[in-house]
Amino acid sequence: MPIYLVKSLFCFAVLLKSAAGLIPEGKDTFLDGEALKTAMLRGRVYKQESFLTESQVQTVLQEISKLERENAFVRKGLSNTAVENTFDEKLDRSICPVPWFGDALAGRDTREIPKIIRQLQTSLSAVLNKPSIADSNSGHECYFSKSEIGSRLPRHMDSRHEELKGRQGWLLPSRRSLSWLVYLSDPEEWSLTKNGGALRIFPQKHVVESDSTHDGNLQVGWLIDDGMASRPVYLDSWFPLVTTSVSADGSMFEQVEPHCVLYAVADSGQKEELTRPWLTENLQGTPVLDFLRLYALQDSKEGSSQVLFANRNIARQFKLLEDRQAWDDGNIPHGSEVVDIVPTRGSLVVFDSVKLPHQVQVIHNGTRLALAGWFHEEVVMNLPSLAS
């Protein structure tokens, strides 16, 4: 099916779903709202120590033990994507979907831990002004995770723009928005030196504070220039372009067709188009990430004519959020720094699923346990642009 038809059907599905969002009422006192907002806008991790008490941790551990006895955990992870291809599946993490998660979000399970997770959902929605996260029908995910000695997760992103998903794009009405974990690690006094297992993140050193979405469009990269704060680059898949076609009788006619374009946001709030419009279906199977990487390199060369990017300087500054080729060569993301987060027992961590590359370091000793998941957000399109 042509991508423009898929997008049109998706528009209709989103309109039907738009009334389902729930907006929590009242002022939030559950989280440190200012610290949370700052962390998200800077593309970093929000960590709250002692989110669960030791007594509450023990309650969750008892449930995990019961699920283990019932053989509910299965080996599953990202470890088999490692470049070395030497990973033993037996050392991969084990996961188990949380049985009560759906009932908790719907308010049907009123036990202590389910109520805390429901409150986390509504608080994140309220503090970050993301109403659709509070919708219990938004496809949210939650699981128990268990990682033992030798386990790790290679660098990855938790979510990406629909246009970057190939045939899997534009099929679902929601996408991962916020990644969260409540650590239950054993031993209680976890040390990165002794135990390993750090959540290693790669935030930009200096950034223009921004959301990973703008006008419904997701971030796909950065503009990075020496001595300057990194600026987010967004991908608009619904840029209206008037094209001329020939009808069956040979007459010419014009139509508005949605194209893709990269843009940044100026200090004035206006969009700055960084590329010429393109159609993903015309790339003949080339992944969009590879297409952007190739033309950023080509258009940045001295004396080259700009095929895609507006000018050579923009092409030179543009860096992908997810540059697996550079990662596979052993490089950290452009403009980033390495920050290790300790999986402290009872602590909560939250980060933007779109914005932050991350990995889990090898576990040397102990068991890295977590109650974790993703809160989903509605996939939004800038529908007025199609009618303009």
CSV table of C-alpha atoms in Angstrom, one decimal:
chain,number,residue,atom,x,y,z
A,1,MET,CA,0.0,0.0,0.0
A,2,PRO,CA,1.4,3.5,-0.9
A,3,ILE,CA,2.7,5.3,2.2
A,4,TYR,CA,0.4,8.3,1.6
A,5,LEU,CA,-2.7,5.9,1.8
A,6,VAL,CA,-1.3,4.4,5.0
A,7,LYS,CA,-0.9,7.9,6.4
A,8,SER,CA,-4.4,8.9,5.4
A,9,LEU,CA,-5.9,5.9,7.1
A,10,PHE,CA,-3.8,6.7,10.2
A,11,CYS,CA,-5.1,10.3,10.2
A,12,PHE,CA,-8.7,8.9,10.5
A,13,ALA,CA,-7.7,6.5,13.3
A,14,VAL,CA,-6.2,9.3,15.3
A,15,LEU,CA,-9.2,11.5,14.9
A,16,LEU,CA,-11.4,8.7,16.3
A,17,LYS,CA,-9.1,8.2,19.2
A,18,SER,CA,-8.5,11.9,20.1
A,19,ALA,CA,-11.4,12.0,22.5
A,20,ALA,CA,-9.9,9.3,24.7
A,21,GLY,CA,-7.3,11.4,26.4
A,22,LEU,CA,-7.6,12.0,30.2
A,23,ILE,CA,-6.2,15.0,31.9
A,24,PRO,CA,-5.4,14.5,35.6
A,25,GLU,CA,-6.7,17.1,38.0
A,26,GLY,CA,-4.9,18.9,40.8
A,27,LYS,CA,-1.4,19.9,41.6
A,28,ASP,CA,1.2,17.1,41.6
A,29,THR,CA,3.2,16.4,44.8
A,30,PHE,CA,4.3,12.9,43.9
A,31,LEU,CA,7.4,13.9,42.0
A,32,ASP,CA,9.9,16.7,42.0
A,33,GLY,CA,8.2,18.5,39.1
A,34,GLU,CA,10.9,21.1,38.3
A,35,ALA,CA,13.7,18.5,38.4
A,36,LEU,CA,11.7,16.2,36.2
A,37,LYS,CA,10.9,18.8,33.6
A,38,THR,CA,14.5,20.0,33.5
A,39,ALA,CA,15.8,16.5,33.0
A,40,MET,CA,13.4,15.8,30.1
A,41,LEU,CA,14.1,19.1,28.3
A,42,ARG,CA,17.9,18.5,28.6
A,43,GLY,CA,17.6,14.9,27.4
A,44,ARG,CA,18.8,13.4,30.7
A,45,VAL,CA,17.6,11.0,33.4
A,46,TYR,CA,15.4,12.0,36.3
A,47,LYS,CA,16.2,9.9,39.3
A,48,GLN,CA,14.3,9.8,42.6
A,49,GLU,CA,15.8,7.9,45.4
A,50,SER,CA,13.7,5.9,47.8
A,51,PHE,CA,10.7,6.0,45.5
A,52,LEU,CA,9.7,2.7,47.1
A,53,THR,CA,10.4,1.8,50.7
A,54,GLU,CA,12.2,-1.4,51.6
A,55,SER,CA,8.9,-2.9,52.7
A,56,GLN,CA,7.4,-2.1,49.3
A,57,VAL,CA,10.4,-3.5,47.5
A,58,GLN,CA,10.0,-6.8,49.5
A,59,THR,CA,6.3,-6.9,48.4
A,60,VAL,CA,7.4,-6.7,44.7
A,61,LEU,CA,10.2,-9.3,45.2
A,62,GLN,CA,7.7,-11.7,46.7
A,63,GLU,CA,5.6,-11.4,43.6
A,64,ILE,CA,8.6,-11.9,41.3
A,65,SER,CA,9.6,-15.1,43.3
A,66,LYS,CA,6.1,-16.5,42.8
A,67,LEU,CA,6.2,-15.7,39.0
A,68,GLU,CA,9.6,-17.4,38.8
A,69,ARG,CA,8.2,-20.5,40.4
A,70,GLU,CA,5.4,-20.5,37.8
A,71,ASN,CA,8.1,-20.2,35.0
A,72,ALA,CA,6.5,-16.9,33.8
A,73,PHE,CA,9.9,-15.3,33.0
A,74,VAL,CA,11.4,-15.7,29.5
A,75,ARG,CA,14.7,-14.8,28.0
A,76,LYS,CA,14.3,-11.6,26.0
A,77,GLY,CA,16.4,-8.5,25.2
A,78,LEU,CA,18.4,-6.6,22.8
A,79,SER,CA,21.7,-8.4,23.5
A,80,ASN,CA,21.6,-10.4,20.3
A,81,THR,CA,22.0,-7.1,18.3
A,82,ALA,CA,25.6,-6.7,19.6
A,83,VAL,CA,28.2,-6.3,16.9
A,84,GLU,CA,30.5,-9.0,18.2
A,85,ASN,CA,27.8,-11.7,17.8
A,86,THR,CA,29.4,-13.5,20.7
A,87,PHE,CA,26.6,-13.1,23.2
A,88,ASP,CA,25.2,-16.2,25.0
A,89,GLU,CA,21.4,-16.2,25.1
A,90,LYS,CA,21.6,-17.9,28.5
A,91,LEU,CA,23.2,-14.7,29.8
A,92,ASP,CA,20.4,-12.4,28.5
A,93,ARG,CA,17.9,-10.8,30.7
A,94,SER,CA,14.6,-12.5,31.7
A,95,ILE,CA,11.4,-10.6,31.6
A,96,CYS,CA,7.8,-11.1,32.6
A,97,PRO,CA,4.8,-8.9,31.8
A,98,VAL,CA,3.3,-7.4,35.0
A,99,PRO,CA,0.0,-9.2,35.4
A,100,TRP,CA,-1.9,-6.4,37.2
A,101,PHE,CA,-0.6,-3.5,35.1
A,102,GLY,CA,-3.8,-3.0,33.0
A,103,ASP,CA,-6.0,-3.2,36.0
A,104,ALA,CA,-3.8,-0.7,37.9
A,105,LEU,CA,-4.0,1.9,35.2
A,106,ALA,CA,-7.8,1.4,34.9
A,107,GLY,CA,-8.1,1.9,38.7
A,108,ARG,CA,-9.4,-1.6,39.3
A,109,ASP,CA,-6.4,-2.9,41.3
A,110,THR,CA,-6.2,-0.7,44.4
A,111,ARG,CA,-3.4,-2.5,46.2
A,112,GLU,CA,-0.4,-0.4,47.2
A,113,ILE,CA,2.1,-1.0,44.4
A,114,PRO,CA,-0.5,-0.9,41.6
A,115,LYS,CA,-1.8,2.4,43.0
A,116,ILE,CA,1.8,3.8,43.1
A,117,ILE,CA,2.3,3.0,39.4
A,118,ARG,CA,-1.1,4.5,38.5
A,119,GLN,CA,-0.1,7.7,40.4
A,120,LEU,CA,3.3,7.7,38.6
A,121,GLN,CA,1.4,7.6,35.2
A,122,THR,CA,-0.9,10.5,36.1
A,123,SER,CA,1.8,12.5,37.7
A,124,LEU,CA,4.1,12.3,34.7
A,125,SER,CA,1.2,13.2,32.4
A,126,ALA,CA,0.4,16.3,34.5
A,127,VAL,CA,3.9,17.6,35.2
A,128,LEU,CA,5.1,17.2,31.6
A,129,ASN,CA,1.7,18.3,30.0
A,130,LYS,CA,1.3,15.1,28.0
A,131,PRO,CA,-2.5,14.4,28.4
A,132,SER,CA,-2.6,11.2,26.3
A,133,ILE,CA,-0.1,9.5,28.7
A,134,ALA,CA,-3.0,9.5,31.3
A,135,ASP,CA,-5.2,7.4,28.9
A,136,SER,CA,-5.2,3.9,30.2
A,137,ASN,CA,-5.9,2.6,26.7
A,138,SER,CA,-2.8,4.1,25.1
A,139,GLY,CA,-0.9,0.8,24.8
A,140,HIS,CA,1.4,1.3,27.8
A,141,GLU,CA,3.9,-1.5,28.6
A,142,CYS,CA,5.1,-2.8,31.9
A,143,TYR,CA,7.3,-5.8,32.8
A,144,PHE,CA,9.6,-7.3,35.5
A,145,SER,CA,13.2,-7.5,34.4
A,146,LYS,CA,15.9,-9.8,35.8
A,147,SER,CA,19.5,-9.6,34.7
A,148,GLU,CA,22.3,-11.7,36.3
A,149,ILE,CA,26.0,-12.0,36.0
A,150,GLY,CA,27.3,-11.5,32.4
A,151,SER,CA,24.1,-9.9,31.2
A,152,ARG,CA,24.1,-6.5,29.5
A,153,LEU,CA,22.2,-4.5,26.9
A,154,PRO,CA,24.0,-2.8,24.0
A,155,ARG,CA,23.3,0.8,23.0
A,156,HIS,CA,19.9,1.5,21.6
A,157,MET,CA,16.9,3.9,21.5
A,158,ASP,CA,13.6,3.0,23.1
A,159,SER,CA,11.5,4.8,20.4
A,160,ARG,CA,11.8,6.4,17.1
A,161,HIS,CA,9.9,8.5,14.5
A,162,GLU,CA,7.3,6.5,12.6
A,163,GLU,CA,9.0,7.4,9.3
A,164,LEU,CA,12.1,5.5,10.4
A,165,LYS,CA,10.3,2.3,11.2
A,166,GLY,CA,9.9,1.1,7.6
A,167,ARG,CA,6.8,-1.1,7.1
A,168,GLN,CA,6.1,-1.0,10.8
A,169,GLY,CA,5.6,2.8,10.7
A,170,TRP,CA,2.2,4.5,11.0
A,171,LEU,CA,0.4,1.3,12.0
A,172,LEU,CA,-0.3,2.1,15.7
A,173,PRO,CA,-2.1,5.1,17.3
A,174,SER,CA,0.5,5.4,20.1
A,175,ARG,CA,4.3,5.2,20.6
A,176,ARG,CA,6.7,4.9,23.5
A,177,SER,CA,7.1,8.4,25.1
A,178,LEU,CA,8.6,7.9,28.6
A,179,SER,CA,10.9,5.1,29.7
A,180,TRP,CA,10.8,4.3,33.4
A,181,LEU,CA,12.3,1.8,35.9
A,182,VAL,CA,12.0,1.2,39.6
A,183,TYR,CA,15.1,-0.7,40.7
A,184,LEU,CA,14.8,-3.7,43.0
A,185,SER,CA,18.5,-4.7,42.8
A,186,ASP,CA,20.1,-7.3,45.0
A,187,PRO,CA,22.3,-6.6,46.9
A,188,GLU,CA,20.7,-3.6,48.4
A,189,GLU,CA,24.0,-1.7,48.5
A,190,TRP,CA,24.7,-1.8,44.8
A,191,SER,CA,28.2,-0.7,43.7
A,192,LEU,CA,29.2,0.0,40.1
A,193,THR,CA,32.7,-1.0,40.8
A,194,LYS,CA,31.8,-4.4,42.4
A,195,ASN,CA,28.4,-5.1,40.7
A,196,GLY,CA,28.5,-3.3,37.4
A,197,GLY,CA,25.2,-3.0,35.6
A,198,ALA,CA,25.1,0.8,35.3
A,199,LEU,CA,22.5,2.4,33.1
A,200,ARG,CA,24.9,4.3,30.8
A,201,ILE,CA,23.3,7.3,29.1
A,202,PHE,CA,24.7,9.6,26.4
A,203,PRO,CA,23.1,13.0,26.8
A,204,GLN,CA,24.4,16.0,24.9
A,205,LYS,CA,26.9,18.1,26.8
A,206,HIS,CA,25.3,21.4,26.0
A,207,VAL,CA,21.7,21.7,24.6
A,208,VAL,CA,19.0,24.1,23.8
A,209,GLU,CA,16.3,22.9,26.2
A,210,SER,CA,13.5,21.3,24.1
A,211,ASP,CA,10.9,18.6,24.0
A,212,SER,CA,11.5,15.5,21.7
A,213,THR,CA,8.4,16.5,19.9
A,214,HIS,CA,7.4,19.7,18.2
A,215,ASP,CA,4.1,20.4,16.6
A,216,GLY,CA,3.5,16.6,16.6
A,217,ASN,CA,6.8,15.8,14.9
A,218,LEU,CA,9.5,13.7,16.6
A,219,GLN,CA,13.1,14.6,16.9
A,220,VAL,CA,15.5,12.6,14.7
A,221,GLY,CA,18.8,14.4,15.2
A,222,TRP,CA,20.9,17.4,16.3
A,223,LEU,CA,22.6,20.4,14.8
A,224,ILE,CA,25.9,20.3,16.5
A,225,ASP,CA,28.5,23.1,16.2
A,226,ASP,CA,31.7,23.7,18.2
A,227,GLY,CA,31.1,26.0,21.1
A,228,MET,CA,27.3,26.1,20.5
A,229,ALA,CA,24.5,24.4,22.3
A,230,SER,CA,23.1,21.4,20.4
A,231,ARG,CA,19.8,22.2,18.7
A,232,PRO,CA,17.1,19.5,18.0
A,233,VAL,CA,16.2,18.5,14.5
A,234,TYR,CA,12.6,17.3,13.8
A,235,LEU,CA,11.2,15.3,10.9
A,236,ASP,CA,7.8,16.5,9.5
A,237,SER,CA,6.3,13.7,7.5
A,238,TRP,CA,3.3,15.8,6.5
A,239,PHE,CA,4.9,18.7,4.8
A,240,PRO,CA,2.3,19.8,2.1
A,241,LEU,CA,3.9,20.0,-1.4
A,242,VAL,CA,1.9,20.8,-4.5
A,243,THR,CA,2.8,18.4,-7.3
A,244,THR,CA,1.7,18.2,-10.9
A,245,SER,CA,0.5,15.0,-12.4
A,246,VAL,CA,-0.9,13.8,-15.7
A,247,SER,CA,-4.4,12.3,-15.8
A,248,ALA,CA,-5.5,9.3,-18.0
A,249,ASP,CA,-6.7,11.7,-20.7
A,250,GLY,CA,-3.4,13.5,-20.8
A,251,SER,CA,-4.5,16.6,-19.0
A,252,MET,CA,-2.3,18.2,-16.2
A,253,PHE,CA,-3.6,18.6,-12.7
A,254,GLU,CA,-2.2,19.7,-9.3
A,255,GLN,CA,-2.6,18.0,-6.0
A,256,VAL,CA,-1.2,18.4,-2.5
A,257,GLU,CA,0.9,15.5,-1.4
A,258,PRO,CA,2.5,15.0,2.0
A,259,HIS,CA,6.3,15.0,1.9
A,260,CYS,CA,9.1,14.7,4.5
A,261,VAL,CA,11.3,17.5,5.5
A,262,LEU,CA,13.8,18.2,8.3
A,263,TYR,CA,13.5,21.4,10.3
A,264,ALA,CA,14.8,23.2,13.4
A,265,VAL,CA,13.0,25.8,15.5
A,266,ALA,CA,14.4,29.3,15.6
A,267,ASP,CA,14.5,31.5,18.7
A,268,SER,CA,11.4,33.2,17.3
A,269,GLY,CA,9.5,29.9,17.3
A,270,GLN,CA,9.4,29.7,13.5
A,271,LYS,CA,10.4,26.5,11.7
A,272,GLU,CA,13.6,26.6,9.8
A,273,GLU,CA,13.5,24.1,6.9
A,274,LEU,CA,16.9,22.3,6.7
A,275,THR,CA,16.3,20.1,3.7
A,276,ARG,CA,14.3,19.9,0.5
A,277,PRO,CA,11.2,17.8,0.7
A,278,TRP,CA,11.4,14.1,-0.2
A,279,LEU,CA,9.1,11.1,-0.5
A,280,THR,CA,10.2,8.0,1.5
A,281,GLU,CA,8.7,5.6,-1.0
A,282,ASN,CA,11.0,7.1,-3.7
A,283,LEU,CA,14.1,5.9,-1.7
A,284,GLN,CA,13.6,2.4,-3.2
A,285,GLY,CA,14.0,0.5,0.1
A,286,THR,CA,16.9,2.6,1.4
A,287,PRO,CA,16.3,3.2,5.2
A,288,VAL,CA,15.6,6.8,6.0
A,289,LEU,CA,18.4,6.9,8.5
A,290,ASP,CA,20.9,5.7,5.9
A,291,PHE,CA,19.5,8.2,3.4
A,292,LEU,CA,20.0,11.1,5.8
A,293,ARG,CA,23.5,10.0,6.8
A,294,LEU,CA,24.6,9.6,3.2
A,295,TYR,CA,23.4,13.0,2.0
A,296,ALA,CA,24.6,14.8,5.2
A,297,LEU,CA,28.1,13.5,4.3
A,298,GLN,CA,27.8,14.3,0.6
A,299,ASP,CA,26.3,17.8,1.0
A,300,SER,CA,28.9,18.8,3.6
A,301,LYS,CA,31.9,18.3,1.3
A,302,GLU,CA,33.7,21.4,0.0
A,303,GLY,CA,32.6,22.3,-3.5
A,304,SER,CA,29.7,19.8,-3.6
A,305,SER,CA,26.2,20.9,-4.8
A,306,GLN,CA,23.6,20.5,-2.1
A,307,VAL,CA,21.2,17.7,-3.1
A,308,LEU,CA,19.2,17.4,0.1
A,309,PHE,CA,20.4,19.9,2.7
A,310,ALA,CA,19.8,23.6,2.4
A,311,ASN,CA,23.5,24.4,2.6
A,312,ARG,CA,26.9,22.9,3.4
A,313,ASN,CA,27.1,24.2,6.9
A,314,ILE,CA,23.7,22.6,7.9
A,315,ALA,CA,24.8,19.3,6.4
A,316,ARG,CA,28.0,19.4,8.3
A,317,GLN,CA,26.3,20.2,11.6
A,318,PHE,CA,23.5,17.6,11.2
A,319,LYS,CA,24.0,14.4,13.3
A,320,LEU,CA,21.5,11.6,13.8
A,321,LEU,CA,20.1,10.7,17.2
A,322,GLU,CA,20.6,7.1,16.2
A,323,ASP,CA,23.8,6.6,14.2
A,324,ARG,CA,24.4,2.9,14.4
A,325,GLN,CA,27.2,3.1,11.9
A,326,ALA,CA,29.2,5.4,14.2
A,327,TRP,CA,28.2,3.3,17.3
A,328,ASP,CA,29.4,0.1,15.6
A,329,ASP,CA,32.7,1.8,14.9
A,330,GLY,CA,33.1,2.4,18.7
A,331,ASN,CA,32.1,6.0,18.8
A,332,ILE,CA,29.8,7.6,21.4
A,333,PRO,CA,27.0,9.8,20.0
A,334,HIS,CA,28.3,13.1,18.5
A,335,GLY,CA,28.3,15.9,21.1
A,336,SER,CA,27.5,13.6,24.0
A,337,GLU,CA,29.1,12.7,27.3
A,338,VAL,CA,29.0,9.4,29.2
A,339,VAL,CA,26.9,9.4,32.4
A,340,ASP,CA,26.4,6.2,34.5
A,341,ILE,CA,23.3,5.8,36.6
A,342,VAL,CA,23.5,3.4,39.6
A,343,PRO,CA,20.5,1.0,39.8
A,344,THR,CA,19.9,1.9,43.4
A,345,ARG,CA,17.4,-0.3,45.1
A,346,GLY,CA,14.0,1.4,45.5
A,347,SER,CA,14.9,4.3,43.2
A,348,LEU,CA,12.9,5.5,40.2
A,349,VAL,CA,14.5,6.7,36.9
A,350,VAL,CA,12.6,8.3,34.0
A,351,PHE,CA,13.9,9.4,30.7
A,352,ASP,CA,12.6,10.5,27.2
A,353,SER,CA,12.2,7.4,25.0
A,354,VAL,CA,13.0,9.3,21.8
A,355,LYS,CA,15.8,11.5,22.9
A,356,LEU,CA,18.3,9.5,24.9
A,357,PRO,CA,20.7,6.7,23.6
A,358,HIS,CA,21.5,4.3,26.4
A,359,GLN,CA,22.8,0.9,27.3
A,360,VAL,CA,23.3,-1.3,30.3
A,361,GLN,CA,26.8,-2.2,31.4
A,362,VAL,CA,27.9,-5.8,32.1
A,363,ILE,CA,26.8,-7.2,35.5
A,364,HIS,CA,29.7,-8.5,37.5
A,365,ASN,CA,28.0,-9.6,40.7
A,366,GLY,CA,24.4,-9.7,42.0
A,367,THR,CA,21.0,-9.6,40.3
A,368,ARG,CA,19.8,-6.4,38.6
A,369,LEU,CA,16.0,-6.4,39.1
A,370,ALA,CA,13.5,-3.8,38.0
A,371,LEU,CA,9.9,-3.0,37.6
A,372,ALA,CA,10.0,-1.2,34.3
A,373,GLY,CA,8.0,0.0,31.3
A,374,TRP,CA,7.1,2.6,28.8
A,375,PHE,CA,4.2,5.1,29.0
A,376,HIS,CA,2.9,5.7,25.6
A,377,GLU,CA,1.8,9.0,24.0
A,378,GLU,CA,-0.5,9.5,21.1
A,379,VAL,CA,1.1,9.6,17.7
A,380,VAL,CA,0.2,13.1,16.3
A,381,MET,CA,0.3,14.5,12.8
A,382,ASN,CA,0.1,18.2,11.8
A,383,LEU,CA,-3.2,17.7,9.9
A,384,PRO,CA,-3.7,21.4,9.0
A,385,SER,CA,-0.6,21.3,6.9
A,386,LEU,CA,-2.3,18.9,4.5
A,387,ALA,CA,-5.1,21.3,3.9
A,388,SER,CA,-2.8,24.4,3.5
